[in-house]
Amino acid sequence: MHVRTGQAGVSRSGMVAVVAVVALAVLLVLFGRQEAPPEEVRPDAAVPAAPPAPTAGMVDEARVARVGTDEPGAWLTYGRTYEEQRFSPLTQVNRENAGDLGLVWYKDFGTLHPVESTPLVVDGVMYAILPWNITYALDAATGEELWSYDPEVPGETARRACCGVISRGLAVYRGRVYVATLDGRLIALDAATGTPVWEVDTVIDHTRNYTITGAPRAAAGKVFIGNGGAEFGVRGYVTAYDADTGEQAWRFFTVPGDPSLPFEHPEMEMAAETWKGGEWWDIGGGGTVWNSIVYDPDFHTVYLGVGNGSPWTRVIRSPGGGDNLFLAAIVAVDADTGVMKWYYQTTPGDNWDYTAVQDMTLADLEVDGVMRKVLMQAPKNGFFYVIDRSDGTLLRAHPYGTVTWATHVDLDTGRPVENTDVAYDENPQWIHPGALGAHNWQAMSWDGERGVMYLTTHDTPFLFAMPEEYEKTGVYKRREGMINVGIEYGRINQLIEAWDEPPLPEGYTVAFDPLSGDTVWAVRQEHPWNGGVVATAAGLLFQGDAMGKVSARSTDDGSLLWQADTWTSIVGPTITYEVDGTQYVATMTGAGSINTTGAATYTYGSHARVVVYALGGDAELPMPPERDTTIKEQPPLTASADDLDRGDILYHELCSPCHGIGVLSSGGIPDLRFMTPEIHATFEAIVLGGTLNDNGMASFADVLDVEDTARIQQYVISRANRDREQELAGDAEDAG
Ligand code: CA
């Protein structure tokens, strides 16, 4: 079982004191009483009356604008600059000397949970956010810890998140570090000390599974943050807060709510006309903005990348048809007011979990002889969009991976032409891209000189099938505390195993020309699920991968120039920065919320670390011991076939999002086939009693009883037995 890090940072006692004193002050104001402070407030606690004037992390619009010329070694925002091109001007490491790269420092954060975040580097300080939103300030040249902050996210929040207790990053702005927590809080920390300055709750309804995994963005005096949860059933929105005070500036909902209630803003009235029939507001509607929010200084605009429908299936969500705005769209809003300027919908009437939340890159680009200010995105649906950001006009939409759901995008109408051959309302269909997308949140890097985007892509088709309940009754009801995707999820493994030859997933690193649609080069990866990339002016492309390797490739052809082993799968983006004349290459390791069989994490476990390389580095990364992945003898299998079938369905509806489809998990989230007899003996206490709540394994007593819990355990035993028999047969064959 995975272990949660919980070491107290230097700031925790400070935070407790701040919260206690603020609470006391509120009491005094409310009741005017002059009582002695409660015992937990130490009289000597040094708490300033007002937040200290910022002394570190002094990032603002002017500094970000100059970073390309004045500070080539800094990484000031999520995508390095507001344009989020993730292209580094640094050239100290080049094609001739890349082979001399070596480890200079690393820090182990002591958690097995996956890491997807982009660290920032400001004035020689690395700000990094880890699982459970534990935040660190490190000396970027040595790794020395300057401060850490633990927002103490409750363990049960993990069950409300589809895909792990991760965060993709943070923001540094005007002396503050902005941390958005899995349980929906936005917290401003003093960048110099990590002490909280203000905290707000961004969640409009705590009965729904709202979580935040995306990085907040800060600009124009505000902090912008969205959320996730569309797989469980929520309504998406983005909120802007005053960066200094935390006061709400505006909120933009992405889908209409209950039609019996007033529209929150005029855009909702317009959007509501594109939703027809059904009771989408009860399930939530979806449209969560869980990753990409980009500020455009050229137009003082904020672009919101909007997610999939909730539920996924449009016939359930909006049976009368309609585009279902603003699902799977890029929405441009005014940075000061949140009023919409334009939108472009990538997947009208989304039916496949085709989020348009993937990273957006801004650039000036000559298109058909005209210089344009463009926005580029490779959303899940497999088309690479080039959009004029002055008005949202579609300029290009070439496929960048295998696409079967649509034949093409019609540039005249701006709409995709769906392929009716793979409609799944009658029969299950393998569809490209699958729900993981042809590209997901993994960072891209834009090479403006060449007009090429480097990105990691994957052909991971998914078997879409209508839910059995809906097929039988014509009704699909939201289920409290469970995923509500509106496709058949309980029988997903049965459907896949019934297929003769299920398609195998593949992963690539590619250089893609968004104007011509040409793949300039592509490197096939060993595993489909790899980390984000960064290119440099020296013609290098850095990337971490599922096999645990950090690589430098030539941007000419993808040829490999250098590689180091970290023995832990990498899904986070690599960055490069400079401190005191030395160029560093840094990546965060740790993966494991999806099946990583065959990847480094499966063999060695998941180790959340930041690893930092430079020319001539000679530090050594400890190689973890190999995990024991033999399946042990299981407790007795006593369940009837019917009970095993029920256990299979419940496992896939409730457990598979973390522990893996078919009980094939990873080194990060435990693979239940490897449970020891001791853990089997406490299975009910874990699942119903919540004994591992602090690790993120919350109680499921609200949706499971003792009998169903036993059925799930029996199903897991049956899966383990099957693989154990195969292993033993394989061993016998080897011996024979
Ligand atoms: Ca989704």
mmCIF file of N, CA and C and ligand atoms in Angstrom, residues 162 230-231 288 290 307-309 312 353-355 380 435 485, ligand 1:
data_model
loop_
_atom_site.group_PDB
_atom_site.id
_atom_site.type_symbol
_atom_site.label_atom_id
_atom_site.label_comp_id
_atom_site.label_asym_id
_atom_site.label_seq_id
_atom_site.Cartn_x
_atom_site.Cartn_y
_atom_site.Cartn_z
ATOM 1 N N CYS A 162 -10.963 11.541 -10.270
ATOM 2 C CA CYS A 162 -10.978 10.408 -11.204
ATOM 3 C C CYS A 162 -9.629 9.757 -11.296
ATOM 4 N N ALA A 230 -16.105 15.953 -14.094
ATOM 5 C CA ALA A 230 -17.174 15.645 -15.056
ATOM 6 C C ALA A 230 -17.490 14.147 -15.112
ATOM 7 N N GLU A 231 -16.539 13.292 -14.775
ATOM 8 C CA GLU A 231 -16.820 11.850 -14.813
ATOM 9 C C GLU A 231 -17.791 11.451 -13.695
ATOM 10 N N THR A 288 -16.051 20.790 -17.539
ATOM 11 C CA THR A 288 -15.089 21.270 -16.551
ATOM 12 C C THR A 288 -13.814 21.780 -17.227
ATOM 13 N N TRP A 290 -10.421 21.737 -16.485
ATOM 14 C CA TRP A 290 -9.547 21.108 -15.492
ATOM 15 C C TRP A 290 -8.064 21.237 -15.814
ATOM 16 N N GLY A 307 -14.026 21.093 -20.992
ATOM 17 C CA GLY A 307 -13.991 19.634 -21.041
ATOM 18 C C GLY A 307 -15.240 18.989 -21.607
ATOM 19 N N ASN A 308 -15.311 17.673 -21.394
ATOM 20 C CA ASN A 308 -16.342 16.822 -21.977
ATOM 21 C C ASN A 308 -17.681 16.975 -21.267
ATOM 22 N N GLY A 309 -18.699 16.359 -21.893
ATOM 23 C CA GLY A 309 -20.027 16.342 -21.304
ATOM 24 C C GLY A 309 -20.118 15.374 -20.145
ATOM 25 N N TRP A 312 -21.002 11.358 -20.718
ATOM 26 C CA TRP A 312 -20.336 11.423 -22.016
ATOM 27 C C TRP A 312 -21.327 11.334 -23.179
ATOM 28 N N ASP A 353 -16.032 11.884 -24.541
ATOM 29 C CA ASP A 353 -15.085 12.407 -23.551
ATOM 30 C C ASP A 353 -13.966 13.197 -24.235
ATOM 31 N N TYR A 354 -14.319 13.919 -25.307
ATOM 32 C CA TYR A 354 -13.313 14.677 -26.060
ATOM 33 C C TYR A 354 -13.137 16.084 -25.482
ATOM 34 N N THR A 355 -12.440 16.165 -24.386
ATOM 35 C CA THR A 355 -12.169 17.460 -23.775
ATOM 36 C C THR A 355 -11.338 18.355 -24.697
ATOM 37 N N LYS A 380 -8.175 16.219 -27.202
ATOM 38 C CA LYS A 380 -8.292 14.766 -27.240
ATOM 39 C C LYS A 380 -8.803 14.227 -28.574
ATOM 40 N N ALA A 435 -10.886 7.561 -24.813
ATOM 41 C CA ALA A 435 -11.141 8.589 -23.799
ATOM 42 C C ALA A 435 -9.855 9.228 -23.268
ATOM 43 N N VAL A 485 -20.590 8.313 -16.238
ATOM 44 C CA VAL A 485 -20.117 8.663 -17.569
ATOM 45 C C VAL A 485 -21.126 8.330 -18.657
HETATM 46 CA CA CA B 1 -13.196 13.489 -18.970
#
